[in-house]
Coordinates of C-alpha atoms in Angstrom, one line a residue:
X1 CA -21.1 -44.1 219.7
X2 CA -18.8 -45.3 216.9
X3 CA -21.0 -44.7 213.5
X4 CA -22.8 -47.8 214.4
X5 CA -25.5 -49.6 216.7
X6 CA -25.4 -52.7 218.5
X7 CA -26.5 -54.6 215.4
X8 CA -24.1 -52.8 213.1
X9 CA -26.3 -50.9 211.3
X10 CA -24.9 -47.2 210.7
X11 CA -27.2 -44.3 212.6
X12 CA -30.0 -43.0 210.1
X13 CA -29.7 -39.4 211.7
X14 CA -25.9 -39.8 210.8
X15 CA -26.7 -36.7 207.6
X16 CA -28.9 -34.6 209.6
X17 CA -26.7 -34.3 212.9
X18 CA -23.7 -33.5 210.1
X19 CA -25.9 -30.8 208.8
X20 CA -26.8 -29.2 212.5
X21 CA -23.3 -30.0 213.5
X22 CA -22.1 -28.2 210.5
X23 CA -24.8 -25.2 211.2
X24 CA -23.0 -24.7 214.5
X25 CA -19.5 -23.9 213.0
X26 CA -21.0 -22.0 210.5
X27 CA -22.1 -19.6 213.3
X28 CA -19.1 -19.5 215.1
X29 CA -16.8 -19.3 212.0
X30 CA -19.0 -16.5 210.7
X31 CA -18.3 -14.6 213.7
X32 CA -14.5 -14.4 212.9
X33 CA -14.8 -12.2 210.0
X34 CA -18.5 -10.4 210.2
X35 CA -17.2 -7.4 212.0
X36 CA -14.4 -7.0 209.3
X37 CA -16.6 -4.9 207.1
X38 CA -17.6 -3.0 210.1
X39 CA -14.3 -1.4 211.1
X40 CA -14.7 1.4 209.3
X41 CA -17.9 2.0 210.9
X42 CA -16.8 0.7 214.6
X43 CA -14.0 3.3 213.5
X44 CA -16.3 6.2 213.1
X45 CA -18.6 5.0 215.8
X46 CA -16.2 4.9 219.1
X47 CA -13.3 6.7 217.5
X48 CA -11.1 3.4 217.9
X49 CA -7.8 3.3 216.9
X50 CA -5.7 0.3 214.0
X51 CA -4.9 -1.8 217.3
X52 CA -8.3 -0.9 219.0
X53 CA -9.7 -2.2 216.4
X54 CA -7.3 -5.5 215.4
X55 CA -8.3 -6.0 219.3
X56 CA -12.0 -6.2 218.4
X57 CA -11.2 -9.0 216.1
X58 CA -8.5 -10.8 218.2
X59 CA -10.2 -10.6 221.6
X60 CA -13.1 -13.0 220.1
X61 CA -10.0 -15.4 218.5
X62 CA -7.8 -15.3 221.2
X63 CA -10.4 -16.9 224.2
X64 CA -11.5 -19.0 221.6
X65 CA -7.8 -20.5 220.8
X66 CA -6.8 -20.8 224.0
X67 CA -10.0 -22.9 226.1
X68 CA -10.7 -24.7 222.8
X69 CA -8.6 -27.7 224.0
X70 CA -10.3 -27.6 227.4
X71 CA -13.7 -27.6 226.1
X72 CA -13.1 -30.3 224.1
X73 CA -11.8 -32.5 227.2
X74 CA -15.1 -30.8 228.9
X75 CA -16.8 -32.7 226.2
X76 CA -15.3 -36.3 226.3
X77 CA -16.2 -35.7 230.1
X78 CA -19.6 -34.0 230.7
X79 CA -21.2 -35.3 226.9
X80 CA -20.3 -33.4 223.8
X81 CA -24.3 -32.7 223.3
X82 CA -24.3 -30.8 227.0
X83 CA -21.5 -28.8 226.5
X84 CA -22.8 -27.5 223.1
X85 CA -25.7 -26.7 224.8
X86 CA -24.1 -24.7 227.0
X87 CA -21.5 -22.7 225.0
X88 CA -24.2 -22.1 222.2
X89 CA -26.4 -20.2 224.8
X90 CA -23.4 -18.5 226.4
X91 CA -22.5 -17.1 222.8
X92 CA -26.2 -16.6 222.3
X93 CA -26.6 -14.0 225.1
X94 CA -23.3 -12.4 225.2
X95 CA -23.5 -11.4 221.7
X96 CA -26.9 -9.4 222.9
X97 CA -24.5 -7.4 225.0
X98 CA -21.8 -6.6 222.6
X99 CA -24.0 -5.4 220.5
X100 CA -24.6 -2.6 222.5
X101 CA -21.2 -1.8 223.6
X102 CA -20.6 2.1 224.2
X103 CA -17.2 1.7 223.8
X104 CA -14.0 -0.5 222.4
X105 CA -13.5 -1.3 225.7
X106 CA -16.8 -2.7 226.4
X107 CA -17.1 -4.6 222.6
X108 CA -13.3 -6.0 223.6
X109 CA -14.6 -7.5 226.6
X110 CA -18.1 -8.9 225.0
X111 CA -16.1 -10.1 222.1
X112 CA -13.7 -11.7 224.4
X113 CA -16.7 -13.8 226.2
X114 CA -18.2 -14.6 222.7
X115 CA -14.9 -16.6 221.9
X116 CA -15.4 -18.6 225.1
X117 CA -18.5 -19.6 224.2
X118 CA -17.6 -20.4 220.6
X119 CA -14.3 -22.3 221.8
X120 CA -17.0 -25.5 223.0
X121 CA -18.0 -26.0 219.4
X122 CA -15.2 -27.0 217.1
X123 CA -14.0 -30.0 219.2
X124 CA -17.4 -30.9 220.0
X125 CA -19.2 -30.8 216.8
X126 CA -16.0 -33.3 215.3
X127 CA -16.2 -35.3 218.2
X128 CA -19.8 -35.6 217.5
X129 CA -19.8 -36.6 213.7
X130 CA -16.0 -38.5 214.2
X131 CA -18.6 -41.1 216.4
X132 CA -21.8 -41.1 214.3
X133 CA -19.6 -41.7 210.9
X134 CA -18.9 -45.4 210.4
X135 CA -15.0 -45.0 209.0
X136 CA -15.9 -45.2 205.1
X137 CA -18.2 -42.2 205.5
X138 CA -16.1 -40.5 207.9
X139 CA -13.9 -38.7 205.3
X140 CA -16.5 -37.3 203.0
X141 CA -18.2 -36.3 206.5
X142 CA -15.6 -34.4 207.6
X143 CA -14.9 -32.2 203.8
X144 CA -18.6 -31.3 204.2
X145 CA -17.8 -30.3 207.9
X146 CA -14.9 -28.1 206.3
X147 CA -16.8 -26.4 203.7
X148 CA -18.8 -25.1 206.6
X149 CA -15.8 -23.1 207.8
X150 CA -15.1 -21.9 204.4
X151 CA -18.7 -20.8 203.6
X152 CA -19.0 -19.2 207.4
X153 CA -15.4 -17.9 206.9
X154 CA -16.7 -15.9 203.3
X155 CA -20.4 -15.1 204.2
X156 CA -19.4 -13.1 207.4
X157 CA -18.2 -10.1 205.7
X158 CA -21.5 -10.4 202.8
X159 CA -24.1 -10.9 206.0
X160 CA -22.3 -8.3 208.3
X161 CA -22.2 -5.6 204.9
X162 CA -26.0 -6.2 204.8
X163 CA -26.6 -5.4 208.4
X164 CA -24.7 -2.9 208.4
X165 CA -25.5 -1.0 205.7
X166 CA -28.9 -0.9 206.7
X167 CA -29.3 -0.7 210.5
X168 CA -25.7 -0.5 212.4
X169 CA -22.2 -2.1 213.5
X170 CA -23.9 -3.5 216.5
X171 CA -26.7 -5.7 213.8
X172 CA -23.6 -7.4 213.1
X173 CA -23.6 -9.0 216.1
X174 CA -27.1 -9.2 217.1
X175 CA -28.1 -11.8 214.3
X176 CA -26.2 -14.6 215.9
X177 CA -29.2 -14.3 218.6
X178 CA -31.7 -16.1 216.6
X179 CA -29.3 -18.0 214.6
X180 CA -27.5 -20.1 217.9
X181 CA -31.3 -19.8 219.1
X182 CA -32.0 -22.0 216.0
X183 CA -29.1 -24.0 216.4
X184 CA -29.5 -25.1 220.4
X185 CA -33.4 -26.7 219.6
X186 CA -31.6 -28.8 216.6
X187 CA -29.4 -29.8 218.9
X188 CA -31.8 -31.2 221.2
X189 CA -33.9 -32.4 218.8
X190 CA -31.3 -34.6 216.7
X191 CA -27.9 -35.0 218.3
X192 CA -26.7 -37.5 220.6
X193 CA -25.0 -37.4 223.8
X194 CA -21.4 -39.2 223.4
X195 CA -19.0 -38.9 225.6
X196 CA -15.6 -40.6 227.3
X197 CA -16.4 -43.3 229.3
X198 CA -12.5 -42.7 231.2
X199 CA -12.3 -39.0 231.4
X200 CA -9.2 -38.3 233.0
X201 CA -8.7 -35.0 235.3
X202 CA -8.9 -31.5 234.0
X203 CA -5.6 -30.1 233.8
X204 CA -6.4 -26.7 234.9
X205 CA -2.7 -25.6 235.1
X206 CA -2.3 -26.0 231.4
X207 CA -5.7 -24.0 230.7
X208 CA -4.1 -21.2 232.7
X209 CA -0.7 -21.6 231.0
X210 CA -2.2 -22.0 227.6
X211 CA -4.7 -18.8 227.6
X212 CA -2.0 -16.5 229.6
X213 CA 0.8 -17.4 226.9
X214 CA -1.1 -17.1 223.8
X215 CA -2.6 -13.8 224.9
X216 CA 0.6 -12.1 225.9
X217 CA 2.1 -13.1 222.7
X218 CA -1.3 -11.8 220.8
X219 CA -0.4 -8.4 222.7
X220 CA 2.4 -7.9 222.3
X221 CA 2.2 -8.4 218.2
X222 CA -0.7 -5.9 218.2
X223 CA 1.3 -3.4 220.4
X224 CA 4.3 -4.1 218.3
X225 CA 1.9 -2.7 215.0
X226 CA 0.7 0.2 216.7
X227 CA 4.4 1.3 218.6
X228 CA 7.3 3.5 217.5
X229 CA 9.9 0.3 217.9
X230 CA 9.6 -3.4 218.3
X231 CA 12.3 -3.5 221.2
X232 CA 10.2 -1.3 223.7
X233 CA 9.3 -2.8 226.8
X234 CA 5.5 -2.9 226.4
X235 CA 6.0 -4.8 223.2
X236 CA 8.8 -6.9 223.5
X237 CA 8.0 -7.8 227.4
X238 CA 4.7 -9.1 226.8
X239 CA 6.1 -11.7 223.8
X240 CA 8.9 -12.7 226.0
X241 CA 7.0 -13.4 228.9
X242 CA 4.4 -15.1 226.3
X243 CA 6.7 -17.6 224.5
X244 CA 8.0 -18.0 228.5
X245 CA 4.5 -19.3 229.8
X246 CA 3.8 -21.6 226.3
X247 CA 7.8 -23.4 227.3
X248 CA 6.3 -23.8 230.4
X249 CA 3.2 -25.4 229.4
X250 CA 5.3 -28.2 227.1
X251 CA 7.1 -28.7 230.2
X252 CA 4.3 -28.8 232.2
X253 CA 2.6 -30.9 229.8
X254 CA 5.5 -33.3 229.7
X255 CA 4.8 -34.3 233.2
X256 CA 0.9 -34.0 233.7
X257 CA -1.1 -37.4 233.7
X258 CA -4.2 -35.6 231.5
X259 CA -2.5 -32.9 229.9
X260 CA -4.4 -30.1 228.1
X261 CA -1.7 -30.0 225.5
X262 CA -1.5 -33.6 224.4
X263 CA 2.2 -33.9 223.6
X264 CA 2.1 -37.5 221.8
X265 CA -0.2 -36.2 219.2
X266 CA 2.1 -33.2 218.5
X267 CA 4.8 -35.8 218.2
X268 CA 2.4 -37.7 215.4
X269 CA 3.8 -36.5 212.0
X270 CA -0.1 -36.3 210.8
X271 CA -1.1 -34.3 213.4
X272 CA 1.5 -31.8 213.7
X273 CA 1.7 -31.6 209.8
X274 CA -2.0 -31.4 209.9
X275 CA -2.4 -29.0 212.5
X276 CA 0.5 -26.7 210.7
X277 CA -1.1 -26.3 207.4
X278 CA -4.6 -25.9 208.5
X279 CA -2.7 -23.1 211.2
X280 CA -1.1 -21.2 208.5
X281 CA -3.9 -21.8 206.0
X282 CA -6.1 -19.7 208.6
X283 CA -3.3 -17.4 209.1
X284 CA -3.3 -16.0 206.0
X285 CA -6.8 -16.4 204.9
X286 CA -7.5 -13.8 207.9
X287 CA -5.2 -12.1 208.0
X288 CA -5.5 -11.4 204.7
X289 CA -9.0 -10.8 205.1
X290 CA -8.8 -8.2 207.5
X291 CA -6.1 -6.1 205.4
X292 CA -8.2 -6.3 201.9
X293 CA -11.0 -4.8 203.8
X294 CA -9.4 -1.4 204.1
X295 CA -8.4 -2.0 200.4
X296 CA -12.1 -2.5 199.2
X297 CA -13.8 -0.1 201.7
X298 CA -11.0 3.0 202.1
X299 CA -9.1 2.9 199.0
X300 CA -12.1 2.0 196.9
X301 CA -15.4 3.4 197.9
X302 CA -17.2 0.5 198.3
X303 CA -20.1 -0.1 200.9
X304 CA -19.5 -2.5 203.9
X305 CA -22.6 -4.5 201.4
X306 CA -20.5 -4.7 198.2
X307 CA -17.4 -5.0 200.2
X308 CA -18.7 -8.3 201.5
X309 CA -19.9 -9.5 198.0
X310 CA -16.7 -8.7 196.8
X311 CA -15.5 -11.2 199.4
X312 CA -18.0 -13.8 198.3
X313 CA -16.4 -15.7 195.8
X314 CA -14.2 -17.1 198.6
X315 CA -17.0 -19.0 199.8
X316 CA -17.8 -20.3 196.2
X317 CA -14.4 -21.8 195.2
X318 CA -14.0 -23.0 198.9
X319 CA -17.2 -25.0 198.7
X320 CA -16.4 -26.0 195.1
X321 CA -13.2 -27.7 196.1
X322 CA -13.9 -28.7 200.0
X323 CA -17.2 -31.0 198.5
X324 CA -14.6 -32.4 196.2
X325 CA -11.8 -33.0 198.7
X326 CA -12.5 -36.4 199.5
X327 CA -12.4 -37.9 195.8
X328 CA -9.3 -35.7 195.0
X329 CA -7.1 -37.0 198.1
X330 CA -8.4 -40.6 196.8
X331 CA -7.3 -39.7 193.6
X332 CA -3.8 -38.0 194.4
X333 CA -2.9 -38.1 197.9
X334 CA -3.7 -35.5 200.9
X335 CA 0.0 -34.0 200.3
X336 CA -0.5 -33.4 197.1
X337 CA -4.1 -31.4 197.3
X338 CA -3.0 -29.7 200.4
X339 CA 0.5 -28.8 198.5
X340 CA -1.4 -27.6 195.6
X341 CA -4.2 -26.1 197.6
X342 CA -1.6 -24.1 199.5
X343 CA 0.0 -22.7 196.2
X344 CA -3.2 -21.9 195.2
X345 CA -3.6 -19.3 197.9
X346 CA 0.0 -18.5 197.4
X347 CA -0.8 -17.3 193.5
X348 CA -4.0 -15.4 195.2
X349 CA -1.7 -13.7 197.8
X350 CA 1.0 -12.6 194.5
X351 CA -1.9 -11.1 192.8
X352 CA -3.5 -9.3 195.7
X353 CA -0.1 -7.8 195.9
X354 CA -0.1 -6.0 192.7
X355 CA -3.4 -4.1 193.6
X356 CA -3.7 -0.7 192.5
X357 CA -6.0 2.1 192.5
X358 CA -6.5 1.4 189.0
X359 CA -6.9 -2.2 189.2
X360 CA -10.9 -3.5 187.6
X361 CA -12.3 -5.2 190.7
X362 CA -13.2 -8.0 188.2
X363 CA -9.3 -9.3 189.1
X364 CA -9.8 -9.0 192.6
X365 CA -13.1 -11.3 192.0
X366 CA -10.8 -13.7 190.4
X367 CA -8.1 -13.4 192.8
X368 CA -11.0 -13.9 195.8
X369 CA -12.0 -16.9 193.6
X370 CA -8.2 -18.8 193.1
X371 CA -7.4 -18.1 196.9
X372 CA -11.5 -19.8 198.2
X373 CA -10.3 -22.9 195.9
X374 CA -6.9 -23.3 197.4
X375 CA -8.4 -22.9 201.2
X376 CA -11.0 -25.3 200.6
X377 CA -8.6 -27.4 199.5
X378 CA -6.3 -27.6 201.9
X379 CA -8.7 -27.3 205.1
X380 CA -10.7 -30.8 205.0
X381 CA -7.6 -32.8 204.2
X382 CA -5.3 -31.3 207.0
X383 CA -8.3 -31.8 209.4
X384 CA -8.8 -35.4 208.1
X385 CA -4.8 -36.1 208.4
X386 CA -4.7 -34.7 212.1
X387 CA -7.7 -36.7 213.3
X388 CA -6.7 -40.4 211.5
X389 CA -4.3 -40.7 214.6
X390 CA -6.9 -39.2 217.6
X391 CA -8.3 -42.5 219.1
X392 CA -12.2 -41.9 219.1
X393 CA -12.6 -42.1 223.0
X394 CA -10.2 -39.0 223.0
X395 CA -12.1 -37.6 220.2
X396 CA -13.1 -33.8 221.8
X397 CA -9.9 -33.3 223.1
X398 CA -8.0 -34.4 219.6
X399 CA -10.0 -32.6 217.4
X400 CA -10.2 -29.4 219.5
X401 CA -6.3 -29.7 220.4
X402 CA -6.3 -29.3 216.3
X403 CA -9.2 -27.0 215.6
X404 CA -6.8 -24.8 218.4
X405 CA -4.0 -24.5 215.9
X406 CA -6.5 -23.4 213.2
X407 CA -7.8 -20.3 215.5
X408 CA -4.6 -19.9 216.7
X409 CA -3.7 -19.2 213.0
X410 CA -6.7 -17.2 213.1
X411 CA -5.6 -15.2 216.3
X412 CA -2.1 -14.1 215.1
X413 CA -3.3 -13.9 211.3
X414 CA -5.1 -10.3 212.4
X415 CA -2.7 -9.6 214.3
X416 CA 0.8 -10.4 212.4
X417 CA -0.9 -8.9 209.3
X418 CA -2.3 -6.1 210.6
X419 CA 0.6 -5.1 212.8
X420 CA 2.6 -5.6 210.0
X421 CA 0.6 -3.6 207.7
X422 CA 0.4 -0.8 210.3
X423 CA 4.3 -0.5 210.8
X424 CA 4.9 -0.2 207.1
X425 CA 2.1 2.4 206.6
X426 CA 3.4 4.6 209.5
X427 CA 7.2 4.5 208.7
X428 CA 6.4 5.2 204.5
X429 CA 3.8 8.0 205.8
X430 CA 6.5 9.5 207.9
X431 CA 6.6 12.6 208.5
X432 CA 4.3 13.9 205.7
X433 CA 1.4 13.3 208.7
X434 CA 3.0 17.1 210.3
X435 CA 0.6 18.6 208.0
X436 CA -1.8 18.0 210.7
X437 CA -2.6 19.7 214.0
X438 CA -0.4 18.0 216.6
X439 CA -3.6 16.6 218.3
X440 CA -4.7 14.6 215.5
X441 CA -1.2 13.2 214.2
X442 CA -1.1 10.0 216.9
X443 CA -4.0 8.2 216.0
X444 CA -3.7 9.6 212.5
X445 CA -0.7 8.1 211.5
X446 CA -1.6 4.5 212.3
X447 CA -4.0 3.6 209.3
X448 CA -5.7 4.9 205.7
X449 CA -8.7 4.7 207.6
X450 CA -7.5 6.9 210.5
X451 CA -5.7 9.1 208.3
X452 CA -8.4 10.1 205.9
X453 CA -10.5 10.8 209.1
X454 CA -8.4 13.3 210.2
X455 CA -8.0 15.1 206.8
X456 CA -11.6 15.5 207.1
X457 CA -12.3 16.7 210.8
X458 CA -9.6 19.4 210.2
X459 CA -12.0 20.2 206.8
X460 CA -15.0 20.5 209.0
X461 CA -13.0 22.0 212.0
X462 CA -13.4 19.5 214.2
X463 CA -10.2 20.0 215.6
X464 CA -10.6 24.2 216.1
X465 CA -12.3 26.8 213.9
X466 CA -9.7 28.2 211.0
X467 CA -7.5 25.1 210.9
X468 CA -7.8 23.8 207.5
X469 CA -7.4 27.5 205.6
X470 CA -3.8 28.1 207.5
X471 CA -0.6 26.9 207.0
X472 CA 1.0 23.9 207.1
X473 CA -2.5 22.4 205.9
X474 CA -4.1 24.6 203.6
X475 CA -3.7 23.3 200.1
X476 CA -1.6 20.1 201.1
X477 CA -4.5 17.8 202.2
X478 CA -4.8 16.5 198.8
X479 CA -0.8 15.6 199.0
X480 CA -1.5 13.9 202.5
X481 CA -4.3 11.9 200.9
X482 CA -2.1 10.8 197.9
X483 CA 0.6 9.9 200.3
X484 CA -1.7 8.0 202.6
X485 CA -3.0 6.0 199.4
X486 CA 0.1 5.2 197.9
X487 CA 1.7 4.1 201.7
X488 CA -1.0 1.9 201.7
X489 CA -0.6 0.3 198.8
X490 CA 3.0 0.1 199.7
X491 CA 2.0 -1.9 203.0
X492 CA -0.3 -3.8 201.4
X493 CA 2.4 -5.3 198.8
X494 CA 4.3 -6.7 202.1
X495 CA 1.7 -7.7 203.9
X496 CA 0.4 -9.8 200.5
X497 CA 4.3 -10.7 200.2
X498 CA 4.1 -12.3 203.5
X499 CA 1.0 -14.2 203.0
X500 CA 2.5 -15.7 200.1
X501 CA 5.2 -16.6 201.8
X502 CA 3.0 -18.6 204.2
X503 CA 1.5 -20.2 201.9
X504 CA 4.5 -21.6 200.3
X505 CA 5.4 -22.8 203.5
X506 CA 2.2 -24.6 204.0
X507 CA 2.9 -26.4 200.6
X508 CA 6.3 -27.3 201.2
X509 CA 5.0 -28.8 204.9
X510 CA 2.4 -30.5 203.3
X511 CA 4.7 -31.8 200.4
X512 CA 7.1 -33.3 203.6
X513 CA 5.2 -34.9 206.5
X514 CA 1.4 -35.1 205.1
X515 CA 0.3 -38.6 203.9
X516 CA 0.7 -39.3 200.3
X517 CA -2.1 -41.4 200.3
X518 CA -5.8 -41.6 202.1
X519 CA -5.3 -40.6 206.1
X520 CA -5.0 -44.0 207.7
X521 CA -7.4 -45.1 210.8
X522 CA -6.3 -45.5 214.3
X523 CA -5.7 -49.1 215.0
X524 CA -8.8 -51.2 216.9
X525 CA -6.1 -51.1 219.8
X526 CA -5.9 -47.5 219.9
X527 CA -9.8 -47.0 219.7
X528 CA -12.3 -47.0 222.5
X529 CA -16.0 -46.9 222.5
X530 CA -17.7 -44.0 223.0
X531 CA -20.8 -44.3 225.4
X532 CA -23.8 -42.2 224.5
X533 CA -26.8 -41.3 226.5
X534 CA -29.6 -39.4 226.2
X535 CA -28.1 -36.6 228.7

């Protein structure tokens, strides 16, 4: 299917398979961030600990980075339609597990299986509108695409506040049960069956070197946040053997004959520059998502509802600018909206950075605001970039092999950021955490959230009878709680720093390899039809 039928015309379903296709990433977006204004709950709940908890988040990110590639050759083989099908009712009923998981064990695991059932849907869902688009449409279909991830991206933590505010953690979860449910019987309703008509062999070798690599680097980041020392062996083992296994997959890749890593499209200056920004765009928008949570909800008061409104302007000045990104890379160039939509985030990231207690949450609204307009931006244009040199009969496997940097960005944004964030907050809190009794100081001196906890289970004698009247902690909790706050704040100018940082990177990427003009097409000698069938 190439956007057209026999006779030329363009598909009249072209806007309503868009809109489902666009549904489906919405859910699975959503699902990145709707448990961030549940941590503190999730916290309370099964007593998890700052990396228990980044690994709640990162198990769901990391499965879903590392098979999204395969699913998306899955796709050009088996039919992009069938595949959907499939991972859409795989997410549907795993999600009715986690929802009742007893423990962070259990949710890790369950959140884990939800990301391979998400990982089918970005390659498939491009590979399904990159055919039903004719090429002039194709652009404008693909920012609309991308506002999808922007709005899913923002409405998780508003969606998940409301659940959880009113029933429990576990709600979170549960509503993407009628939602995919919704989603699967649109798909069979409207969306076409396309698929490679030469699917080459599934390079199972590289699926195993892929997820293994990513995963022990993702461990070993998180372990490196919650550790005394960056150099011990269960940190610095686990990203040494990790960045071993991904050398091995390039090399691996270099001599396969249908790669899962497709190394001539990481050698295209479109995709890799593409695939960069849209990584380190997701990076920080995650990353920074999951640290600002603890600002809003711990430092602040607020409920995991209003914490999730507070996060809702994201979605407004994403969808503001990624409905617009279309005309403005006409106008200027992709480099220079991605370049601009990248320093938009960076002047977000600066301001989060100088949050205080004091500070009227009408700024962070605004900030929330600046940084939705930069991501939405920068998103459709990188995506449209990477996929102008993906020949459309390799269309799954290109535009997941992309879609994979994003999550990837996604993976190691909770967990750089939030490792990061926990190593500053323990060595500022120091030693100022002896105030408690020696059983509560390990978990205690990890996060605000943790930390605050344990002030008030010695207060309620959680941890023995008499505790909180005798010395060392009698009439130094309020010092503890000051020092917790202002460690925090400490660790949350770095973290912000950091972003920034990544951000300007982005720019300066985008600035350098990033077309200065419109995304050009693959020639007619790169292209192949698609077929389509009806199963």
């Amino acid at each position: 299917m190439t956007g057209t039928d026999s006779t030329g015309h363009v598909d009249p379903r072209r806007w309503v398979v868009l809109a489902v296709m666009s549904f489906c990433m919405f859910i699975v977006v959503m699902d990145n961030t709707i448990l961030v204004v549940a941590l503190k709950s999730i916290q309370q709940s099964l007593s998890a600990t700052n990396a228990q908890l980044q690994w709640t988040m990162d198990a769901y990110t990391l499965t879903y980075a590392a098979l999204m590639f395969t699913t998306g050759v899955l796709g050009d083989r088996l039919g992009h339609r069938n595949v959907l099908i499939l991972g859409m009712l795989f997410f549907t009923v795993v999600s009715l597990f986690g929802a009742w998981s007893g423990d962070t064990a259990q949710l890790t695991l369950w959140r884990a299986l939800m990301g391979v059932g998400a990982a089918v849907v970005p390659g498939c869902t491009m590979a399904v509108i990159t055919n039903a688009f004719p090429a002039a449409e194709r652009a404008k279909a693909i920012g609309l695409w991308s506002v999808s991830n922007g709005v899913g991206i923002a409405c998780g933590p508003v969606i998940g506040g409301a659940l959880v505010s009113k029933f429990w953690w576990g709600s979170a979860l549960l509503v993407n049960v009628p939602l995919a449910g919704v989603a699967v019987v649109a798909i069979l309703l409207v969306v076409p069956n396309t698929k490679d008509p030469r699917p080459g062999r599934l390079d199972l070798a590289g699926v195993v070197l892929s997820a293994s690599g990513v995963g022990l680097l993702v461990y070993g980041v998180i372990e490196g946040g919650e550790a005394a020392g960056w150099l011990r062996a269960p940190v610095f083992g686990p990203i040494a053997a990790g960045v071993a296994l991904l050398g091995v997959l390039v090399w691996h890749s270099r001599r396969a004959a249908n790669p899962a890593l497709d190394l001539l499209l990481l050698r295209t200056r479109e995709f890799a520059a593409g695939a960069g920004t849209m990584s380190m765009t997701f990076l920080l928008v995650n990353g920074a998502s999951f640290v600002l949570v603890f600002y809003v909800q711990v430092l602040r008061g607020f409920s995991p509802l209003q914490s999730g409104l507070l996060m809702l302007p994201v979605a407004v000045g994403a969808a503001l600018t990624g409905q617009r990104s279309e005309a403005l890379v006409h106008r200027f160039g992709a480099a220079a909206v991605v370049a601009a939509g990248s320093m938009a985030l960076c002047a977000g990231c600066v301001g989060f950075a100088l949050l205080s207690l004091q500070t009227s949450m009408w700024v962070f609204v605004v900030l929330q605001f600046v940084a939705g307009l930069g991501f939405g931006a920068t998103l459709a244009p990188s995506m449209a970039a990477a996929l102008s040199v993906v020949p459309k009969a390799r269309s799954g496997a290109g535009s997941a092999l992309a879609n994979t940097f994003r999550q990837l960005g996604t993976a190691l944004g909770v967990a750089v950021l939030g490792s990061l964030l926990g190593t500053v907050y323990r060595n500022r809190l120091g030693a100022r955490i002896d105030i408690l009794p020696p059983q509560a100081r390990g978990e205690a001196g990890n996060s605000i959230g943790s930390t605050l906890l344990a002030i008030g289970r010695v207060r309620a004698g959680g941890y023995g009878p008499g505790l909180a009247e005798s010395p060392p902690f009698a009439g130094r909790a309020p010092e503890l709680a000051t020092a917790a706050q202002d460690s925090f704040l400490t660790a949350l100018q770095v973290t912000m720093a950091v972003s920034a940082a990544v951000a300007a990177l982005a720019a300066l990427t985008a600035m350098l390899w990033l077309p200065k003009g419109e995304p050009r097409e693959p020639s007619s000698a790169e292209n192949a039809d698609v077929s389509v069938g009806a199963g």
